[in-house]
Amino acid sequence: MPKRTLTSTSALNSGFSLISGLMPGAADERLDWRRDAACAEIPQQYVFTRDLAEAEQVLRACNQCPIRRECEAIVDPSHTWFDGVSGGRLWRNGREVKARKAPDSRKQAA
């Protein structure tokens, strides 16, 4: 089993810097995938939260994000024990946090 490591904001940024340093023309601003993210202007405390209620704003932004798939592929949440929102889903320790469904009011009325 591969060793899992915790991922933080700084780890993501330094990982991206390392990757871009290996690519020709890496200084080109177009390679900074984070710039195009729908969550780019949302405070990082909400992007890297473990709490579903705090993540709601970011999850809504993900619904219209042009780089949603790239985000999840680059962050690779299930292999990095990621905490936060990536690819339109909330992750805690690299596992997707499922939204709780509201009780069905039709069943309660019966």
CSV table of N, CA, C and O in Angstrom, one decimal:
chain,number,residue,atom,x,y,z
A,1,MET,N,0.9,-1.2,0.0
A,1,MET,CA,0.0,0.0,0.0
A,1,MET,C,0.9,1.2,0.0
A,1,MET,O,1.8,1.3,0.8
A,2,PRO,N,0.7,2.2,-0.9
A,2,PRO,CA,1.5,3.4,-0.9
A,2,PRO,C,1.3,4.2,0.3
A,2,PRO,O,0.2,4.3,0.9
A,3,LYS,N,2.4,4.9,0.7
A,3,LYS,CA,2.3,5.8,1.9
A,3,LYS,C,1.5,7.0,1.6
A,3,LYS,O,1.7,7.6,0.6
A,4,ARG,N,0.6,7.3,2.5
A,4,ARG,CA,-0.3,8.5,2.3
A,4,ARG,C,0.3,9.7,3.0
A,4,ARG,O,0.9,9.5,4.1
A,5,THR,N,0.2,10.9,2.5
A,5,THR,CA,0.7,12.1,3.1
A,5,THR,C,-0.4,13.1,3.2
A,5,THR,O,-1.3,13.1,2.4
A,6,LEU,N,-0.3,13.9,4.2
A,6,LEU,CA,-1.3,15.0,4.4
A,6,LEU,C,-1.0,16.1,3.4
A,6,LEU,O,0.2,16.4,3.2
A,7,THR,N,-2.0,16.7,2.8
A,7,THR,CA,-1.8,17.7,1.9
A,7,THR,C,-2.4,19.0,2.5
A,7,THR,O,-3.5,19.1,3.0
A,8,SER,N,-1.6,20.1,2.4
A,8,SER,CA,-2.0,21.4,2.9
A,8,SER,C,-2.0,22.3,1.7
A,8,SER,O,-1.5,22.0,0.6
A,9,THR,N,-2.4,23.6,2.0
A,9,THR,CA,-2.4,24.6,0.9
A,9,THR,C,-1.0,24.8,0.4
A,9,THR,O,-0.7,24.8,-0.7
A,10,SER,N,0.0,24.9,1.4
A,10,SER,CA,1.3,25.1,1.0
A,10,SER,C,1.9,23.9,0.2
A,10,SER,O,2.7,24.1,-0.7
A,11,ALA,N,1.5,22.7,0.6
A,11,ALA,CA,2.0,21.6,-0.1
A,11,ALA,C,1.4,21.5,-1.5
A,11,ALA,O,2.1,21.2,-2.5
A,12,LEU,N,0.2,21.9,-1.7
A,12,LEU,CA,-0.4,22.0,-3.1
A,12,LEU,C,0.4,23.0,-3.9
A,12,LEU,O,0.7,22.8,-5.0
A,13,ASN,N,0.6,24.2,-3.3
A,13,ASN,CA,1.3,25.3,-4.1
A,13,ASN,C,2.7,24.8,-4.4
A,13,ASN,O,3.2,25.1,-5.5
A,14,SER,N,3.4,24.2,-3.4
A,14,SER,CA,4.8,23.9,-3.7
A,14,SER,C,4.9,22.7,-4.7
A,14,SER,O,5.7,22.6,-5.5
A,15,GLY,N,3.9,21.8,-4.6
A,15,GLY,CA,3.8,20.7,-5.6
A,15,GLY,C,3.6,21.2,-7.0
A,15,GLY,O,4.2,20.8,-8.0
A,16,PHE,N,2.7,22.2,-7.1
A,16,PHE,CA,2.5,22.8,-8.4
A,16,PHE,C,3.7,23.5,-8.9
A,16,PHE,O,4.1,23.4,-10.1
A,17,SER,N,4.5,24.2,-8.0
A,17,SER,CA,5.7,24.9,-8.4
A,17,SER,C,6.7,23.9,-9.0
A,17,SER,O,7.4,24.1,-9.9
A,18,LEU,N,6.8,22.7,-8.3
A,18,LEU,CA,7.8,21.7,-8.7
A,18,LEU,C,7.4,21.2,-10.1
A,18,LEU,O,8.2,21.1,-11.0
A,19,ILE,N,6.1,20.9,-10.3
A,19,ILE,CA,5.7,20.4,-11.6
A,19,ILE,C,5.9,21.4,-12.7
A,19,ILE,O,6.5,21.1,-13.8
A,20,SER,N,5.6,22.7,-12.5
A,20,SER,CA,5.7,23.7,-13.5
A,20,SER,C,7.2,24.0,-13.8
A,20,SER,O,7.6,24.4,-14.9
A,21,GLY,N,8.1,23.8,-12.8
A,21,GLY,CA,9.5,24.0,-13.0
A,21,GLY,C,10.1,22.9,-13.9
A,21,GLY,O,11.2,23.2,-14.5
A,22,LEU,N,9.4,21.8,-14.1
A,22,LEU,CA,9.9,20.7,-15.0
A,22,LEU,C,9.4,20.9,-16.4
A,22,LEU,O,9.9,20.2,-17.3
A,23,MET,N,8.4,21.8,-16.6
A,23,MET,CA,7.8,21.9,-17.9
A,23,MET,C,8.4,23.0,-18.7
A,23,MET,O,8.6,24.1,-18.1
A,24,PRO,N,8.6,22.8,-20.0
A,24,PRO,CA,9.1,23.9,-20.8
A,24,PRO,C,8.1,25.1,-20.8
A,24,PRO,O,6.9,24.8,-20.9
A,25,GLY,N,8.5,26.3,-20.7
A,25,GLY,CA,7.6,27.4,-20.8
A,25,GLY,C,6.7,27.5,-19.5
A,25,GLY,O,5.6,28.1,-19.6
A,26,ALA,N,7.1,27.0,-18.4
A,26,ALA,CA,6.3,26.9,-17.2
A,26,ALA,C,6.0,28.3,-16.7
A,26,ALA,O,5.0,28.4,-15.9
A,27,ALA,N,6.8,29.3,-17.0
A,27,ALA,CA,6.5,30.6,-16.4
A,27,ALA,C,5.3,31.2,-17.0
A,27,ALA,O,4.7,32.2,-16.5
A,28,ASP,N,4.8,30.6,-18.1
A,28,ASP,CA,3.6,31.1,-18.8
A,28,ASP,C,2.4,31.1,-17.8
A,28,ASP,O,2.1,30.0,-17.2
A,29,GLU,N,1.8,32.2,-17.7
A,29,GLU,CA,0.6,32.3,-16.7
A,29,GLU,C,-0.5,31.3,-17.1
A,29,GLU,O,-1.3,31.0,-16.2
A,30,ARG,N,-0.6,30.9,-18.3
A,30,ARG,CA,-1.7,30.0,-18.7
A,30,ARG,C,-1.6,28.7,-18.0
A,30,ARG,O,-2.6,27.9,-17.9
A,31,LEU,N,-0.4,28.3,-17.5
A,31,LEU,CA,-0.2,27.0,-16.9
A,31,LEU,C,-0.7,27.0,-15.4
A,31,LEU,O,-0.8,26.0,-14.8
A,32,ASP,N,-1.0,28.2,-14.9
A,32,ASP,CA,-1.4,28.2,-13.5
A,32,ASP,C,-2.9,27.9,-13.5
A,32,ASP,O,-3.8,28.8,-13.5
A,33,TRP,N,-3.3,26.7,-13.3
A,33,TRP,CA,-4.7,26.2,-13.4
A,33,TRP,C,-5.5,26.8,-12.3
A,33,TRP,O,-6.7,27.0,-12.5
A,34,ARG,N,-5.0,27.3,-11.2
A,34,ARG,CA,-5.7,27.8,-10.1
A,34,ARG,C,-6.4,29.2,-10.5
A,34,ARG,O,-7.4,29.5,-10.0
A,35,ARG,N,-5.8,29.9,-11.4
A,35,ARG,CA,-6.3,31.2,-11.8
A,35,ARG,C,-7.7,31.1,-12.4
A,35,ARG,O,-8.5,32.0,-12.2
A,36,ASP,N,-8.0,30.0,-13.1
A,36,ASP,CA,-9.2,29.9,-13.8
A,36,ASP,C,-10.3,29.2,-12.9
A,36,ASP,O,-11.5,29.0,-13.3
A,37,ALA,N,-10.0,28.8,-11.7
A,37,ALA,CA,-10.9,28.1,-10.8
A,37,ALA,C,-12.0,29.1,-10.4
A,37,ALA,O,-11.8,30.2,-10.1
A,38,ALA,N,-13.2,28.6,-10.3
A,38,ALA,CA,-14.4,29.3,-9.9
A,38,ALA,C,-14.2,29.7,-8.4
A,38,ALA,O,-14.8,30.7,-8.0
A,39,CYS,N,-13.4,29.0,-7.7
A,39,CYS,CA,-13.2,29.3,-6.2
A,39,CYS,C,-12.0,30.2,-6.0
A,39,CYS,O,-11.7,30.5,-4.8
A,40,ALA,N,-11.4,30.7,-7.0
A,40,ALA,CA,-10.1,31.5,-6.8
A,40,ALA,C,-10.3,32.7,-5.9
A,40,ALA,O,-9.4,33.0,-5.2
A,41,GLU,N,-11.5,33.3,-5.9
A,41,GLU,CA,-11.7,34.5,-5.0
A,41,GLU,C,-12.3,34.2,-3.7
A,41,GLU,O,-12.5,35.1,-2.9
A,42,ILE,N,-12.6,32.9,-3.5
A,42,ILE,CA,-13.3,32.5,-2.2
A,42,ILE,C,-12.1,32.3,-1.2
A,42,ILE,O,-11.1,31.7,-1.5
A,43,PRO,N,-12.3,32.8,0.1
A,43,PRO,CA,-11.3,32.6,1.1
A,43,PRO,C,-10.9,31.1,1.2
A,43,PRO,O,-11.7,30.3,1.2
A,44,GLN,N,-9.6,30.9,1.3
A,44,GLN,CA,-9.1,29.5,1.4
A,44,GLN,C,-9.6,28.7,2.6
A,44,GLN,O,-9.7,27.5,2.5
A,45,GLN,N,-10.0,29.4,3.7
A,45,GLN,CA,-10.6,28.7,4.8
A,45,GLN,C,-11.8,27.9,4.4
A,45,GLN,O,-12.1,26.9,5.0
A,46,TYR,N,-12.5,28.3,3.4
A,46,TYR,CA,-13.7,27.6,2.9
A,46,TYR,C,-13.4,26.5,1.9
A,46,TYR,O,-14.0,25.5,1.8
A,47,VAL,N,-12.3,26.7,1.1
A,47,VAL,CA,-11.9,25.8,0.2
A,47,VAL,C,-11.3,24.6,0.9
A,47,VAL,O,-11.5,23.4,0.5
A,48,PHE,N,-10.5,24.8,1.9
A,48,PHE,CA,-9.8,23.7,2.6
A,48,PHE,C,-10.5,23.3,4.0
A,48,PHE,O,-9.9,22.9,4.9
A,49,THR,N,-11.8,23.5,4.0
A,49,THR,CA,-12.6,23.1,5.2
A,49,THR,C,-12.8,21.6,5.2
A,49,THR,O,-12.8,21.0,4.2
A,50,ARG,N,-13.2,21.1,6.4
A,50,ARG,CA,-13.6,19.7,6.5
A,50,ARG,C,-15.1,19.7,6.8
A,50,ARG,O,-15.7,18.6,6.9
A,51,ASP,N,-15.7,20.9,6.9
A,51,ASP,CA,-17.1,21.0,7.3
A,51,ASP,C,-18.0,21.2,6.1
A,51,ASP,O,-17.8,22.2,5.4
A,52,LEU,N,-19.0,20.4,6.0
A,52,LEU,CA,-19.9,20.5,4.8
A,52,LEU,C,-20.6,21.9,4.8
A,52,LEU,O,-20.7,22.5,3.7
A,53,ALA,N,-21.1,22.4,5.9
A,53,ALA,CA,-21.8,23.7,5.9
A,53,ALA,C,-20.8,24.8,5.4
A,53,ALA,O,-21.3,25.7,4.7
A,54,GLU,N,-19.6,24.8,5.9
A,54,GLU,CA,-18.6,25.8,5.4
A,54,GLU,C,-18.3,25.7,4.0
A,54,GLU,O,-17.9,26.6,3.3
A,55,ALA,N,-18.4,24.5,3.4
A,55,ALA,CA,-18.0,24.2,2.0
A,55,ALA,C,-19.1,24.5,1.0
A,55,ALA,O,-18.8,24.6,-0.2
A,56,GLU,N,-20.3,24.8,1.5
A,56,GLU,CA,-21.4,25.0,0.5
A,56,GLU,C,-21.1,26.1,-0.5
A,56,GLU,O,-21.4,25.8,-1.7
A,57,GLN,N,-20.6,27.2,-0.2
A,57,GLN,CA,-20.3,28.3,-1.1
A,57,GLN,C,-19.3,27.8,-2.2
A,57,GLN,O,-19.5,28.0,-3.4
A,58,VAL,N,-18.3,27.0,-1.8
A,58,VAL,CA,-17.3,26.5,-2.7
A,58,VAL,C,-17.9,25.4,-3.6
A,58,VAL,O,-17.7,25.4,-4.8
A,59,LEU,N,-18.7,24.6,-3.0
A,59,LEU,CA,-19.4,23.5,-3.8
A,59,LEU,C,-20.3,24.1,-4.9
A,59,LEU,O,-20.4,23.6,-6.0
A,60,ARG,N,-21.0,25.2,-4.6
A,60,ARG,CA,-21.8,25.9,-5.6
A,60,ARG,C,-20.9,26.5,-6.7
A,60,ARG,O,-21.3,26.4,-7.9
A,61,ALA,N,-19.8,27.0,-6.3
A,61,ALA,CA,-18.9,27.5,-7.4
A,61,ALA,C,-18.4,26.4,-8.3
A,61,ALA,O,-18.2,26.6,-9.5
A,62,CYS,N,-18.1,25.2,-7.7
A,62,CYS,CA,-17.7,24.1,-8.5
A,62,CYS,C,-18.7,23.7,-9.6
A,62,CYS,O,-18.2,23.2,-10.6
A,63,ASN,N,-19.9,23.9,-9.3
A,63,ASN,CA,-21.0,23.5,-10.3
A,63,ASN,C,-20.8,24.2,-11.6
A,63,ASN,O,-21.2,23.8,-12.7
A,64,GLN,N,-20.1,25.4,-11.6
A,64,GLN,CA,-19.9,26.2,-12.8
A,64,GLN,C,-18.5,26.4,-13.2
A,64,GLN,O,-18.1,27.2,-14.0
A,65,CYS,N,-17.6,25.6,-12.6
A,65,CYS,CA,-16.2,25.8,-12.7
A,65,CYS,C,-15.7,25.1,-14.0
A,65,CYS,O,-15.9,24.0,-14.3
A,66,PRO,N,-14.9,25.9,-14.8
A,66,PRO,CA,-14.4,25.4,-16.1
A,66,PRO,C,-13.2,24.4,-15.9
A,66,PRO,O,-12.9,23.7,-16.9
A,67,ILE,N,-12.7,24.3,-14.7
A,67,ILE,CA,-11.5,23.3,-14.5
A,67,ILE,C,-11.8,22.3,-13.4
A,67,ILE,O,-10.9,21.7,-12.8
A,68,ARG,N,-13.1,22.0,-13.3
A,68,ARG,CA,-13.5,21.0,-12.2
A,68,ARG,C,-12.7,19.7,-12.3
A,68,ARG,O,-12.2,19.2,-11.3
A,69,ARG,N,-12.7,19.1,-13.5
A,69,ARG,CA,-12.0,17.8,-13.6
A,69,ARG,C,-10.5,17.9,-13.4
A,69,ARG,O,-9.9,17.0,-12.8
A,70,GLU,N,-9.9,19.0,-13.9
A,70,GLU,CA,-8.5,19.2,-13.8
A,70,GLU,C,-8.1,19.3,-12.3
A,70,GLU,O,-7.1,18.8,-11.8
A,71,CYS,N,-9.0,20.0,-11.6
A,71,CYS,CA,-8.8,20.3,-10.1
A,71,CYS,C,-8.7,18.9,-9.4
A,71,CYS,O,-7.7,18.7,-8.6
A,72,GLU,N,-9.6,18.1,-9.6
A,72,GLU,CA,-9.6,16.8,-8.9
A,72,GLU,C,-8.4,15.9,-9.4
A,72,GLU,O,-7.7,15.3,-8.6
A,73,ALA,N,-8.0,16.0,-10.7
A,73,ALA,CA,-6.9,15.2,-11.2
A,73,ALA,C,-5.6,15.7,-10.6
A,73,ALA,O,-4.7,14.9,-10.2
A,74,ILE,N,-5.4,17.0,-10.4
A,74,ILE,CA,-4.2,17.6,-9.9
A,74,ILE,C,-4.1,17.4,-8.4
A,74,ILE,O,-3.0,17.0,-7.9
A,75,VAL,N,-5.2,17.6,-7.7
A,75,VAL,CA,-5.2,17.5,-6.2
A,75,VAL,C,-5.1,16.0,-5.8
A,75,VAL,O,-4.4,15.7,-4.9
A,76,ASP,N,-5.8,15.1,-6.6
A,76,ASP,CA,-5.8,13.7,-6.4
A,76,ASP,C,-6.1,13.4,-4.9
A,76,ASP,O,-5.3,12.8,-4.2
A,77,PRO,N,-7.3,13.8,-4.5
A,77,PRO,CA,-7.7,13.7,-3.1
A,77,PRO,C,-7.6,12.4,-2.4
A,77,PRO,O,-7.1,12.3,-1.3
A,78,SER,N,-8.0,11.3,-3.1
A,78,SER,CA,-8.0,10.0,-2.5
A,78,SER,C,-6.6,9.4,-2.2
A,78,SER,O,-6.4,8.5,-1.4
A,79,HIS,N,-5.6,10.0,-2.9
A,79,HIS,CA,-4.2,9.5,-2.7
A,79,HIS,C,-3.4,10.5,-1.8
A,79,HIS,O,-2.2,10.2,-1.6
A,80,THR,N,-3.9,11.6,-1.4
A,80,THR,CA,-3.2,12.6,-0.7
A,80,THR,C,-3.8,12.9,0.7
A,80,THR,O,-3.3,13.8,1.4
A,81,TRP,N,-4.8,12.2,1.1
A,81,TRP,CA,-5.5,12.5,2.3
A,81,TRP,C,-6.0,13.9,2.4
A,81,TRP,O,-5.9,14.6,3.4
A,82,PHE,N,-6.4,14.4,1.3
A,82,PHE,CA,-6.8,15.8,1.1
A,82,PHE,C,-8.0,16.2,2.0
A,82,PHE,O,-8.9,15.4,2.1
A,83,ASP,N,-8.0,17.4,2.6
A,83,ASP,CA,-9.1,17.9,3.3
A,83,ASP,C,-9.5,19.2,2.6
A,83,ASP,O,-8.7,20.1,2.4
A,84,GLY,N,-10.8,19.2,2.1
A,84,GLY,CA,-11.3,20.4,1.5
A,84,GLY,C,-12.1,20.0,0.2
A,84,GLY,O,-12.5,18.9,0.0
A,85,VAL,N,-12.4,21.1,-0.6
A,85,VAL,CA,-13.2,20.9,-1.8
A,85,VAL,C,-12.3,20.7,-3.0
A,85,VAL,O,-11.4,21.5,-3.2
A,86,SER,N,-12.6,19.7,-3.8
A,86,SER,CA,-11.8,19.5,-5.0
A,86,SER,C,-12.8,18.8,-6.0
A,86,SER,O,-13.4,17.8,-5.6
A,87,GLY,N,-12.8,19.2,-7.2
A,87,GLY,CA,-13.6,18.5,-8.2
A,87,GLY,C,-15.1,18.5,-7.9
A,87,GLY,O,-15.8,17.6,-8.3
A,88,GLY,N,-15.6,19.5,-7.2
A,88,GLY,CA,-17.0,19.5,-6.9
A,88,GLY,C,-17.5,18.6,-5.7
A,88,GLY,O,-18.7,18.4,-5.5
A,89,ARG,N,-16.5,18.1,-5.0
A,89,ARG,CA,-16.9,17.3,-3.8
A,89,ARG,C,-16.0,17.7,-2.6
A,89,ARG,O,-14.9,18.2,-2.8
A,90,LEU,N,-16.6,17.5,-1.4
A,90,LEU,CA,-15.9,17.7,-0.2
A,90,LEU,C,-15.1,16.5,0.2
A,90,LEU,O,-15.7,15.4,0.2
A,91,TRP,N,-13.9,16.6,0.6
A,91,TRP,CA,-13.0,15.5,1.0
A,91,TRP,C,-12.6,15.7,2.4
A,91,TRP,O,-12.2,16.8,2.8
A,92,ARG,N,-12.5,14.6,3.2
A,92,ARG,CA,-12.0,14.6,4.5
A,92,ARG,C,-11.0,13.4,4.6
A,92,ARG,O,-11.5,12.3,4.5
A,93,ASN,N,-9.8,13.6,4.8
A,93,ASN,CA,-8.8,12.6,4.9
A,93,ASN,C,-8.8,11.7,3.6
A,93,ASN,O,-8.6,10.5,3.7
A,94,GLY,N,-9.0,12.4,2.5
A,94,GLY,CA,-9.0,11.6,1.2
A,94,GLY,C,-10.2,10.8,0.9
A,94,GLY,O,-10.3,10.1,-0.1
A,95,ARG,N,-11.3,11.0,1.7
A,95,ARG,CA,-12.5,10.3,1.5
A,95,ARG,C,-13.6,11.3,1.2
A,95,ARG,O,-13.7,12.3,1.9
A,96,GLU,N,-14.5,11.0,0.3
A,96,GLU,CA,-15.6,11.9,0.0
A,96,GLU,C,-16.6,12.0,1.1
A,96,GLU,O,-16.9,11.0,1.7
A,97,VAL,N,-17.0,13.2,1.4
A,97,VAL,CA,-18.0,13.4,2.5
A,97,VAL,C,-19.3,13.5,1.7
A,97,VAL,O,-19.5,14.4,0.9
A,98,LYS,N,-20.2,12.6,2.0
A,98,LYS,CA,-21.5,12.6,1.4
A,98,LYS,C,-22.4,13.6,2.1
A,98,LYS,O,-22.5,13.6,3.3
A,99,ALA,N,-23.2,14.3,1.3
A,99,ALA,CA,-24.2,15.2,1.9
A,99,ALA,C,-25.3,14.4,2.5
A,99,ALA,O,-25.7,13.4,2.0
A,100,ARG,N,-25.7,14.9,3.6
A,100,ARG,CA,-26.9,14.3,4.3
A,100,ARG,C,-28.2,14.7,3.6
A,100,ARG,O,-28.4,15.8,3.3
A,101,LYS,N,-29.0,13.7,3.3
A,101,LYS,CA,-30.3,14.0,2.7
A,101,LYS,C,-31.3,14.4,3.8
A,101,LYS,O,-31.3,13.9,4.9
A,102,ALA,N,-32.1,15.4,3.4
A,102,ALA,CA,-33.2,15.9,4.3
A,102,ALA,C,-34.2,14.8,4.4
A,102,ALA,O,-34.5,14.1,3.4
A,103,PRO,N,-34.9,14.6,5.5
A,103,PRO,CA,-35.9,13.6,5.6
A,103,PRO,C,-37.0,13.9,4.6
A,103,PRO,O,-37.4,15.0,4.3
A,104,ASP,N,-37.6,12.8,4.1
A,104,ASP,CA,-38.7,12.9,3.1
A,104,ASP,C,-40.0,13.3,3.8
A,104,ASP,O,-40.5,12.5,4.6
A,105,SER,N,-40.5,14.5,3.6
A,105,SER,CA,-41.7,15.0,4.3
A,105,SER,C,-42.9,14.1,3.9
A,105,SER,O,-43.9,14.1,4.7
A,106,ARG,N,-42.9,13.5,2.8
A,106,ARG,CA,-44.1,12.6,2.4
A,106,ARG,C,-44.2,11.4,3.3
A,106,ARG,O,-45.3,11.0,3.7
A,107,LYS,N,-43.1,10.9,3.8
A,107,LYS,CA,-43.1,9.7,4.7
A,107,LYS,C,-43.6,10.1,6.1
A,107,LYS,O,-44.3,9.4,6.7
A,108,GLN,N,-43.3,11.3,6.5
A,108,GLN,CA,-43.7,11.8,7.8
A,108,GLN,C,-45.2,12.1,7.9
A,108,GLN,O,-45.8,12.0,8.9
A,109,ALA,N,-45.7,12.5,6.7
A,109,ALA,CA,-47.2,12.8,6.7
A,109,ALA,C,-48.1,11.6,6.7
A,109,ALA,O,-49.2,11.7,7.1
A,110,ALA,N,-47.5,10.5,6.4
A,110,ALA,CA,-48.3,9.2,6.3
A,110,ALA,C,-48.7,8.7,7.6
A,110,ALA,O,-48.3,8.9,8.6
